[in-house]
């Protein structure tokens, strides 16, 4: 396939995921305005940070009046999963020059990772798969900006929006992301412990509980996973 | 102004995470760290969802007119059955606003 064909296929393959991201972006724009961000700041966050869940949480935290250090720490914890994506795609982009790797990394979202990983997995020897990556990532980026813009306009048109409980949109979105990830028993146990720790540490200042949650989730998940592996090895040996 | 600083801080953190392995082609995760990282997204997302459903106003709200709890439970069921993000968001939001409207909690 040629460069432009790869690019076009990238744009096409990410469309279903964009359908899910558009309401998310509209709601983000609306919430950000309700939280007191200006239109420029809201667009600035979408175009510079470009990480939906982190943007959502940042806006919720800003509404709650917490300090910048907490927002940044939360951004780190919430976006840590992107390190996994970066590691998974590394073998496919390592030969590219920096002018490719830097923008592709900047545009590496959950959605882009899902379709790009699929493309690299198809073993057809195409040398232009990074054009597919570019098409998918760019389409996602532009859609996210337009959705945010629509949300800003909507938030301005309905001034009383803050009292509607739009923050539930974030809860529904996170349920939609997290529940399908809970495929294994250690994942479910890790989530249950995380939920319990979150409730227990709710009174800690600055959402510091989130750190405790991440630690508890990791420890429980890894411990159960290793126990299951050891049990499987034992069974294999018998 | 401080909002812009915050935005640039978030940009820096997010980009460094995403660029990490692209920047160093020979960088590898030790297995223990990779294994641990797999549990971070679910743990963090759950930690935001659970208090959001059980104490939406900052205090325990275990009662039947808590739309966050009821619509959240419904969203969990939809997510478990369909594994579809859009269906979960749409179904959850629709039931949430219908419930709040029925309970007289909306300013209309």
mmCIF file of C-alpha atoms in Angstrom:
data_model
loop_
_atom_site.group_PDB
_atom_site.id
_atom_site.type_symbol
_atom_site.label_atom_id
_atom_site.label_comp_id
_atom_site.label_asym_id
_atom_site.label_seq_id
_atom_site.Cartn_x
_atom_site.Cartn_y
_atom_site.Cartn_z
ATOM 1 C CA UNK A 1 0.000 0.000 0.000
ATOM 2 C CA UNK A 2 1.151 3.546 -0.713
ATOM 3 C CA UNK A 3 1.676 6.236 1.914
ATOM 4 C CA UNK A 4 -1.620 7.962 1.135
ATOM 5 C CA UNK A 5 -3.529 4.673 1.204
ATOM 6 C CA UNK A 6 -2.088 3.831 4.621
ATOM 7 C CA UNK A 7 -2.967 7.322 5.829
ATOM 8 C CA UNK A 8 -6.555 7.036 4.557
ATOM 9 C CA UNK A 9 -6.995 3.605 6.160
ATOM 10 C CA UNK A 10 -5.777 5.028 9.457
ATOM 11 C CA UNK A 11 -8.360 7.815 9.262
ATOM 12 C CA UNK A 12 -11.070 5.262 8.450
ATOM 13 C CA UNK A 13 -10.203 2.621 11.046
ATOM 14 C CA UNK A 14 -10.363 5.024 13.993
ATOM 15 C CA UNK A 15 -13.845 6.342 13.116
ATOM 16 C CA UNK A 16 -15.829 3.965 15.372
ATOM 17 C CA UNK A 17 -13.659 5.008 18.334
ATOM 18 C CA UNK A 18 -14.186 8.665 17.513
ATOM 19 C CA UNK A 19 -17.907 8.088 17.811
ATOM 20 C CA UNK A 20 -17.272 7.272 21.470
ATOM 21 C CA UNK A 21 -14.867 10.167 22.006
ATOM 22 C CA UNK A 22 -17.112 12.915 20.635
ATOM 23 C CA UNK A 23 -19.694 12.964 23.470
ATOM 24 C CA UNK A 24 -16.760 12.669 25.907
ATOM 25 C CA UNK A 25 -15.136 15.763 24.347
ATOM 26 C CA UNK A 26 -18.370 17.747 24.268
ATOM 27 C CA UNK A 27 -18.973 16.988 27.931
ATOM 28 C CA UNK A 28 -15.371 17.890 28.782
ATOM 29 C CA UNK A 29 -15.760 21.307 27.112
ATOM 30 C CA UNK A 30 -19.025 21.912 28.940
ATOM 31 C CA UNK A 31 -17.593 20.863 32.326
ATOM 32 C CA UNK A 32 -14.426 22.919 31.896
ATOM 33 C CA UNK A 33 -16.429 26.086 31.265
ATOM 34 C CA UNK A 34 -18.667 25.274 34.251
ATOM 35 C CA UNK A 35 -15.481 24.814 36.340
ATOM 36 C CA UNK A 36 -14.421 28.371 35.500
ATOM 37 C CA UNK A 37 -11.872 27.795 32.713
ATOM 38 C CA UNK A 38 -11.982 30.278 29.853
ATOM 39 C CA UNK A 39 -12.714 29.109 26.322
ATOM 40 C CA UNK A 40 -9.033 29.503 25.412
ATOM 41 C CA UNK A 41 -7.863 27.576 28.447
ATOM 42 C CA UNK A 42 -10.316 24.775 27.697
ATOM 43 C CA UNK A 43 -9.138 24.564 24.080
ATOM 44 C CA UNK A 44 -5.546 24.864 25.293
ATOM 45 C CA UNK A 45 -5.974 21.846 27.539
ATOM 46 C CA UNK A 46 -7.503 19.758 24.746
ATOM 47 C CA UNK A 47 -4.902 20.739 22.159
ATOM 48 C CA UNK A 48 -1.809 20.588 24.405
ATOM 49 C CA UNK A 49 -2.535 17.814 26.898
ATOM 50 C CA UNK A 50 -4.786 15.678 24.648
ATOM 51 C CA UNK A 51 -5.624 13.049 27.283
ATOM 52 C CA UNK A 52 -9.368 12.785 27.892
ATOM 53 C CA UNK A 53 -9.497 11.106 31.296
ATOM 54 C CA UNK A 54 -6.694 13.255 32.749
ATOM 55 C CA UNK A 55 -8.434 16.387 31.431
ATOM 56 C CA UNK A 56 -11.703 15.283 33.038
ATOM 57 C CA UNK A 57 -10.091 14.651 36.394
ATOM 58 C CA UNK A 58 -8.114 17.900 36.257
ATOM 59 C CA UNK A 59 -11.319 19.860 35.715
ATOM 60 C CA UNK A 60 -13.103 18.007 38.525
ATOM 61 C CA UNK A 61 -10.153 18.667 40.838
ATOM 62 C CA UNK A 62 -10.045 22.342 39.854
ATOM 63 C CA UNK A 63 -13.774 22.568 40.677
ATOM 64 C CA UNK A 64 -12.978 21.008 44.058
ATOM 65 C CA UNK A 65 -10.352 23.689 44.637
ATOM 66 C CA UNK A 66 -7.277 21.461 45.135
ATOM 67 C CA UNK A 67 -3.730 22.628 44.424
ATOM 68 C CA UNK A 68 -1.777 22.304 41.192
ATOM 69 C CA UNK A 69 0.631 19.696 42.629
ATOM 70 C CA UNK A 70 -2.284 17.318 43.230
ATOM 71 C CA UNK A 71 -3.616 17.816 39.706
ATOM 72 C CA UNK A 72 -0.169 17.067 38.266
ATOM 73 C CA UNK A 73 0.316 13.998 40.467
ATOM 74 C CA UNK A 74 -3.117 12.737 39.431
ATOM 75 C CA UNK A 75 -2.285 13.369 35.775
ATOM 76 C CA UNK A 76 0.806 11.228 36.216
ATOM 77 C CA UNK A 77 -1.019 8.338 37.888
ATOM 78 C CA UNK A 78 -3.939 8.404 35.445
ATOM 79 C CA UNK A 79 -1.707 8.602 32.346
ATOM 80 C CA UNK A 80 0.793 5.997 33.492
ATOM 81 C CA UNK A 81 -0.981 3.442 31.293
ATOM 82 C CA UNK A 82 0.400 5.264 28.247
ATOM 83 C CA UNK A 83 3.881 4.047 29.184
ATOM 84 C CA UNK A 84 2.587 0.550 28.420
ATOM 85 C CA UNK A 85 1.385 1.674 24.984
ATOM 86 C CA UNK A 86 4.697 3.410 24.338
ATOM 87 C CA UNK A 87 6.574 0.225 25.231
ATOM 88 C CA UNK A 88 4.281 -1.947 23.087
ATOM 89 C CA UNK A 89 4.702 0.184 19.950
ATOM 90 C CA UNK A 90 8.421 0.867 20.484
ATOM 91 C CA UNK A 91 9.674 -1.982 18.228
ATOM 92 C CA UNK A 92 7.656 -0.586 15.295
ATOM 93 C CA UNK A 93 8.706 3.067 15.516
ATOM 94 C CA UNK A 94 12.322 2.775 16.680
ATOM 95 C CA UNK A 95 13.667 3.052 13.087
ATOM 96 C CA UNK A 96 11.798 6.352 12.474
ATOM 97 C CA UNK A 97 13.524 9.738 12.795
ATOM 98 C CA UNK A 98 12.649 12.087 15.654
ATOM 99 C CA UNK A 99 10.386 14.241 13.517
ATOM 100 C CA UNK A 100 8.091 11.191 13.325
ATOM 101 C CA UNK A 101 8.531 9.767 16.804
ATOM 102 C CA UNK A 102 7.831 13.019 18.669
ATOM 103 C CA UNK A 103 4.427 13.813 17.092
ATOM 104 C CA UNK A 104 3.354 10.157 17.075
ATOM 105 C CA UNK A 105 4.119 9.962 20.808
ATOM 106 C CA UNK A 106 2.228 13.191 21.453
ATOM 107 C CA UNK A 107 -0.829 11.710 19.688
ATOM 108 C CA UNK A 108 -0.619 8.307 21.393
ATOM 109 C CA UNK A 109 -4.084 7.950 22.968
ATOM 110 C CA UNK A 110 -6.015 4.856 24.079
ATOM 111 C CA UNK A 111 -7.974 5.005 20.823
ATOM 112 C CA UNK A 112 -4.961 5.446 18.532
ATOM 113 C CA UNK A 113 -3.141 2.633 20.317
ATOM 114 C CA UNK A 114 -6.063 0.257 19.825
ATOM 115 C CA UNK A 115 -6.207 0.636 16.015
ATOM 116 C CA UNK A 116 -2.476 1.141 15.388
ATOM 117 C CA UNK A 117 -1.528 -1.973 17.337
ATOM 118 C CA UNK A 118 -3.984 -3.844 15.124
ATOM 119 C CA UNK A 119 -2.359 -2.510 11.964
ATOM 120 C CA UNK A 120 1.159 -3.423 13.073
ATOM 121 C CA UNK A 121 -0.059 -6.907 13.980
ATOM 122 C CA UNK A 122 -1.104 -7.547 10.337
ATOM 123 C CA UNK A 123 1.929 -9.145 8.790
ATOM 124 C CA UNK A 124 1.928 -7.742 5.246
ATOM 125 C CA UNK A 125 5.369 -6.136 5.262
ATOM 126 C CA UNK A 126 4.110 -2.653 4.355
ATOM 127 C CA UNK A 127 6.927 -0.130 4.971
ATOM 128 C CA UNK A 128 4.476 2.773 5.486
ATOM 129 C CA UNK A 129 2.523 1.656 8.535
ATOM 130 C CA UNK A 130 3.583 4.828 10.345
ATOM 131 C CA UNK A 131 1.418 6.707 7.842
ATOM 132 C CA UNK A 132 -1.513 4.644 9.109
ATOM 133 C CA UNK A 133 -0.528 5.684 12.661
ATOM 134 C CA UNK A 134 -0.416 9.340 11.537
ATOM 135 C CA UNK A 135 -3.836 9.169 9.845
ATOM 136 C CA UNK A 136 -5.522 7.553 12.846
ATOM 137 C CA UNK A 137 -3.852 9.875 15.373
ATOM 138 C CA UNK A 138 -4.521 13.056 13.420
ATOM 139 C CA UNK A 139 -8.192 12.200 12.854
ATOM 140 C CA UNK A 140 -8.581 11.560 16.579
ATOM 141 C CA UNK A 141 -6.840 14.828 17.421
ATOM 142 C CA UNK A 142 -8.955 16.995 15.137
ATOM 143 C CA UNK A 143 -12.183 15.342 16.311
ATOM 144 C CA UNK A 144 -11.235 15.922 19.944
ATOM 145 C CA UNK A 145 -10.641 19.649 19.278
ATOM 146 C CA UNK A 146 -13.972 20.053 17.458
ATOM 147 C CA UNK A 147 -15.844 18.155 20.193
ATOM 148 C CA UNK A 148 -14.264 20.347 22.888
ATOM 149 C CA UNK A 149 -15.198 23.473 20.937
ATOM 150 C CA UNK A 150 -18.815 22.304 20.679
ATOM 151 C CA UNK A 151 -18.805 21.682 24.439
ATOM 152 C CA UNK A 152 -17.491 25.182 25.173
ATOM 153 C CA UNK A 153 -20.278 26.709 23.069
ATOM 154 C CA UNK A 154 -22.868 24.501 24.769
ATOM 155 C CA UNK A 155 -21.557 25.347 28.233
ATOM 156 C CA UNK A 156 -21.878 29.059 27.493
ATOM 157 C CA UNK A 157 -25.426 28.709 26.147
ATOM 158 C CA UNK A 158 -26.659 26.907 29.298
ATOM 159 C CA UNK A 159 -25.155 28.830 32.226
ATOM 160 C CA UNK A 160 -26.781 26.806 35.038
ATOM 161 C CA UNK A 161 -25.123 23.612 33.826
ATOM 162 C CA UNK A 162 -22.882 23.125 36.875
ATOM 163 C CA UNK A 163 -25.865 22.120 39.012
ATOM 164 C CA UNK A 164 -26.979 19.419 36.570
ATOM 165 C CA UNK A 165 -24.531 16.807 37.800
ATOM 166 C CA UNK A 166 -22.588 16.528 34.553
ATOM 167 C CA UNK A 167 -19.720 15.043 36.528
ATOM 168 C CA UNK A 168 -21.616 11.779 36.217
ATOM 169 C CA UNK A 169 -20.415 11.699 32.589
ATOM 170 C CA UNK A 170 -16.904 11.044 33.912
ATOM 171 C CA UNK A 171 -18.134 8.262 36.186
ATOM 172 C CA UNK A 172 -20.000 6.598 33.302
ATOM 173 C CA UNK A 173 -16.949 6.949 31.033
ATOM 174 C CA UNK A 174 -14.572 5.439 33.571
ATOM 175 C CA UNK A 175 -16.983 2.566 34.190
ATOM 176 C CA UNK A 176 -17.006 2.021 30.432
ATOM 177 C CA UNK A 177 -13.188 1.947 30.308
ATOM 178 C CA UNK A 178 -12.495 0.007 33.521
ATOM 179 C CA UNK A 179 -15.153 -2.741 33.566
ATOM 180 C CA UNK A 180 -14.106 -4.309 30.230
ATOM 181 C CA UNK A 181 -10.490 -4.307 31.504
ATOM 182 C CA UNK A 182 -11.491 -6.568 34.408
ATOM 183 C CA UNK A 183 -11.063 -9.835 32.525
ATOM 184 C CA UNK A 184 -8.997 -11.778 35.052
ATOM 185 C CA UNK A 185 -9.567 -12.587 38.707
ATOM 186 C CA UNK A 186 -6.534 -10.539 39.870
ATOM 187 C CA UNK A 187 -7.909 -7.540 37.921
ATOM 188 C CA UNK A 188 -11.320 -7.822 39.640
ATOM 189 C CA UNK A 189 -9.738 -8.278 43.084
ATOM 190 C CA UNK A 190 -7.389 -5.360 42.450
ATOM 191 C CA UNK A 191 -10.357 -3.149 41.523
ATOM 192 C CA UNK A 192 -12.383 -4.175 44.600
ATOM 193 C CA UNK A 193 -9.450 -3.425 46.916
ATOM 194 C CA UNK A 194 -8.839 -0.125 45.116
ATOM 195 C CA UNK A 195 -12.470 0.895 45.613
ATOM 196 C CA UNK A 196 -12.329 0.015 49.324
ATOM 197 C CA UNK A 197 -9.034 1.860 49.859
ATOM 198 C CA UNK A 198 -10.452 4.868 48.027
ATOM 199 C CA UNK A 199 -13.376 5.013 50.482
ATOM 200 C CA UNK A 200 -11.108 4.503 53.502
ATOM 201 C CA UNK A 201 -8.661 7.219 52.436
ATOM 202 C CA UNK A 202 -11.353 9.653 51.282
ATOM 203 C CA UNK A 203 -10.621 12.053 54.159
ATOM 204 C CA UNK A 204 -6.919 12.410 53.312
ATOM 205 C CA UNK A 205 -6.147 15.877 51.959
ATOM 206 C CA UNK A 206 -5.390 16.591 48.290
ATOM 207 C CA UNK A 207 -6.653 13.251 47.008
ATOM 208 C CA UNK A 208 -3.477 11.667 48.386
ATOM 209 C CA UNK A 209 -5.591 8.531 48.745
ATOM 210 C CA UNK A 210 -5.101 7.987 45.017
ATOM 211 C CA UNK A 211 -1.459 7.059 45.652
ATOM 212 C CA UNK A 212 -2.488 4.573 48.339
ATOM 213 C CA UNK A 213 -5.065 3.195 45.914
ATOM 214 C CA UNK A 214 -2.522 2.690 43.134
ATOM 215 C CA UNK A 215 -0.105 0.939 45.503
ATOM 216 C CA UNK A 216 -2.816 -1.320 46.980
ATOM 217 C CA UNK A 217 -4.164 -2.178 43.508
ATOM 218 C CA UNK A 218 -0.694 -3.105 42.238
ATOM 219 C CA UNK A 219 0.226 -5.191 45.289
ATOM 220 C CA UNK A 220 -3.022 -7.183 45.297
ATOM 221 C CA UNK A 221 -3.035 -7.689 41.520
ATOM 222 C CA UNK A 222 0.600 -8.791 41.236
ATOM 223 C CA UNK A 223 0.352 -11.005 44.314
ATOM 224 C CA UNK A 224 -2.723 -12.871 42.997
ATOM 225 C CA UNK A 225 -1.265 -13.118 39.495
ATOM 226 C CA UNK A 226 1.947 -14.677 40.806
ATOM 227 C CA UNK A 227 0.003 -17.044 43.052
ATOM 228 C CA UNK A 228 -2.070 -18.185 40.042
ATOM 229 C CA UNK A 229 1.140 -18.653 38.004
ATOM 230 C CA UNK A 230 2.728 -20.706 40.779
ATOM 231 C CA UNK A 231 -0.400 -22.867 41.038
ATOM 232 C CA UNK A 232 -0.395 -23.388 37.250
ATOM 233 C CA UNK A 233 3.291 -24.385 37.331
ATOM 234 C CA UNK A 234 2.618 -26.844 40.130
ATOM 235 C CA UNK A 235 -0.233 -28.379 38.149
ATOM 236 C CA UNK A 236 1.976 -28.600 35.072
ATOM 237 C CA UNK A 237 4.652 -30.398 37.064
ATOM 238 C CA UNK A 238 2.261 -33.056 38.326
ATOM 239 C CA UNK B 1 -2.250 32.476 34.591
ATOM 240 C CA UNK B 2 -1.857 29.600 37.044
ATOM 241 C CA UNK B 3 -4.303 27.616 34.918
ATOM 242 C CA UNK B 4 -1.956 27.943 31.945
ATOM 243 C CA UNK B 5 0.998 26.791 34.058
ATOM 244 C CA UNK B 6 -1.067 23.813 35.111
ATOM 245 C CA UNK B 7 -1.900 23.021 31.482
ATOM 246 C CA UNK B 8 1.773 23.144 30.488
ATOM 247 C CA UNK B 9 2.648 20.956 33.473
ATOM 248 C CA UNK B 10 0.054 18.398 32.375
ATOM 249 C CA UNK B 11 1.416 18.592 28.827
ATOM 250 C CA UNK B 12 4.961 17.903 30.040
ATOM 251 C CA UNK B 13 3.967 14.939 32.236
ATOM 252 C CA UNK B 14 1.691 13.363 29.618
ATOM 253 C CA UNK B 15 4.209 13.781 26.808
ATOM 254 C CA UNK B 16 7.136 12.392 28.793
ATOM 255 C CA UNK B 17 5.097 9.275 29.634
ATOM 256 C CA UNK B 18 4.025 8.756 26.016
ATOM 257 C CA UNK B 19 7.440 9.512 24.523
ATOM 258 C CA UNK B 20 9.424 7.501 27.092
ATOM 259 C CA UNK B 21 9.922 4.329 25.055
ATOM 260 C CA UNK B 22 9.949 6.082 21.701
ATOM 261 C CA UNK B 23 12.848 8.250 22.904
ATOM 262 C CA UNK B 24 15.040 5.357 24.046
ATOM 263 C CA UNK B 25 14.766 2.502 21.551
ATOM 264 C CA UNK B 26 16.665 0.155 23.843
ATOM 265 C CA UNK B 27 14.682 0.880 27.013
ATOM 266 C CA UNK B 28 12.829 -2.148 28.427
ATOM 267 C CA UNK B 29 10.550 -2.593 31.430
ATOM 268 C CA UNK B 30 11.697 -5.049 34.062
ATOM 269 C CA UNK B 31 8.975 -7.720 34.186
ATOM 270 C CA UNK B 32 7.909 -6.870 37.743
ATOM 271 C CA UNK B 33 7.264 -3.228 36.820
ATOM 272 C CA UNK B 34 5.328 -4.088 33.702
ATOM 273 C CA UNK B 35 3.236 -6.571 35.663
ATOM 274 C CA UNK B 36 2.521 -3.919 38.290
ATOM 275 C CA UNK B 37 1.671 -1.227 35.757
ATOM 276 C CA UNK B 38 -1.082 -3.423 34.325
ATOM 277 C CA UNK B 39 -3.102 -2.879 37.491
ATOM 278 C CA UNK B 40 -2.777 0.914 37.630
ATOM 279 C CA UNK B 41 -5.543 1.944 35.187
ATOM 280 C CA UNK B 42 -8.278 -0.235 36.701
ATOM 281 C CA UNK B 43 -7.269 0.656 40.278
ATOM 282 C CA UNK B 44 -7.179 4.402 39.635
ATOM 283 C CA UNK B 45 -10.393 4.484 37.598
ATOM 284 C CA UNK B 46 -12.227 2.407 40.232
ATOM 285 C CA UNK B 47 -10.933 4.717 42.951
ATOM 286 C CA UNK B 48 -12.558 7.658 41.195
ATOM 287 C CA UNK B 49 -15.797 5.868 40.333
ATOM 288 C CA UNK B 50 -16.633 4.265 43.700
ATOM 289 C CA UNK B 51 -16.563 7.414 45.891
ATOM 290 C CA UNK B 52 -18.270 9.312 43.069
ATOM 291 C CA UNK B 53 -21.192 6.896 43.269
ATOM 292 C CA UNK B 54 -21.355 6.363 47.045
ATOM 293 C CA UNK B 55 -20.605 9.926 48.201
ATOM 294 C CA UNK B 56 -21.292 12.316 45.337
ATOM 295 C CA UNK B 57 -21.568 15.327 47.663
ATOM 296 C CA UNK B 58 -18.652 14.267 49.885
ATOM 297 C CA UNK B 59 -20.792 12.430 52.466
ATOM 298 C CA UNK B 60 -22.158 8.870 52.423
ATOM 299 C CA UNK B 61 -25.334 8.722 50.313
ATOM 300 C CA UNK B 62 -26.641 5.146 50.515
ATOM 301 C CA UNK B 63 -30.251 5.888 49.659
ATOM 302 C CA UNK B 64 -32.706 5.374 46.828
ATOM 303 C CA UNK B 65 -32.762 8.976 45.621
ATOM 304 C CA UNK B 66 -28.998 8.912 44.913
ATOM 305 C CA UNK B 67 -29.034 8.966 41.105
ATOM 306 C CA UNK B 68 -25.216 8.653 40.999
ATOM 307 C CA UNK B 69 -25.437 5.263 42.708
ATOM 308 C CA UNK B 70 -28.391 3.862 40.741
ATOM 309 C CA UNK B 71 -27.281 5.038 37.289
ATOM 310 C CA UNK B 72 -23.700 3.993 38.114
ATOM 311 C CA UNK B 73 -24.823 0.453 38.926
ATOM 312 C CA UNK B 74 -26.785 0.351 35.674
ATOM 313 C CA UNK B 75 -23.711 1.580 33.755
ATOM 314 C CA UNK B 76 -21.630 -1.210 35.346
ATOM 315 C CA UNK B 77 -24.192 -3.787 34.169
ATOM 316 C CA UNK B 78 -24.211 -2.315 30.639
ATOM 317 C CA UNK B 79 -20.402 -2.259 30.533
ATOM 318 C CA UNK B 80 -20.123 -5.862 31.752
ATOM 319 C CA UNK B 81 -22.687 -7.112 29.226
ATOM 320 C CA UNK B 82 -21.746 -5.091 26.122
ATOM 321 C CA UNK B 83 -18.080 -4.117 26.768
ATOM 322 C CA UNK B 84 -18.996 -1.096 24.652
ATOM 323 C CA UNK B 85 -17.815 2.327 25.822
ATOM 324 C CA UNK B 86 -20.369 4.355 23.884
ATOM 325 C CA UNK B 87 -23.313 2.208 25.046
ATOM 326 C CA UNK B 88 -22.116 2.522 28.649
ATOM 327 C CA UNK B 89 -21.764 6.305 28.516
ATOM 328 C CA UNK B 90 -25.044 6.831 26.640
ATOM 329 C CA UNK B 91 -27.036 4.382 28.790
ATOM 330 C CA UNK B 92 -25.511 5.668 32.027
ATOM 331 C CA UNK B 93 -26.073 9.355 31.227
ATOM 332 C CA UNK B 94 -29.604 8.808 29.928
ATOM 333 C CA UNK B 95 -30.665 6.889 33.032
ATOM 334 C CA UNK B 96 -28.871 9.385 35.283
ATOM 335 C CA UNK B 97 -30.719 12.400 33.890
ATOM 336 C CA UNK B 98 -34.053 10.545 33.726
ATOM 337 C CA UNK B 99 -33.636 9.593 37.395
ATOM 338 C CA UNK B 100 -32.665 13.109 38.467
ATOM 339 C CA UNK B 101 -35.567 14.513 36.504
ATOM 340 C CA UNK B 102 -38.000 12.003 38.047
ATOM 341 C CA UNK B 103 -36.637 12.741 41.522
ATOM 342 C CA UNK B 104 -37.025 16.481 40.962
ATOM 343 C CA UNK B 105 -33.273 17.150 41.263
ATOM 344 C CA UNK B 106 -32.851 19.113 38.021
ATOM 345 C CA UNK B 107 -33.276 22.897 37.816
ATOM 346 C CA UNK B 108 -36.047 22.636 35.191
#
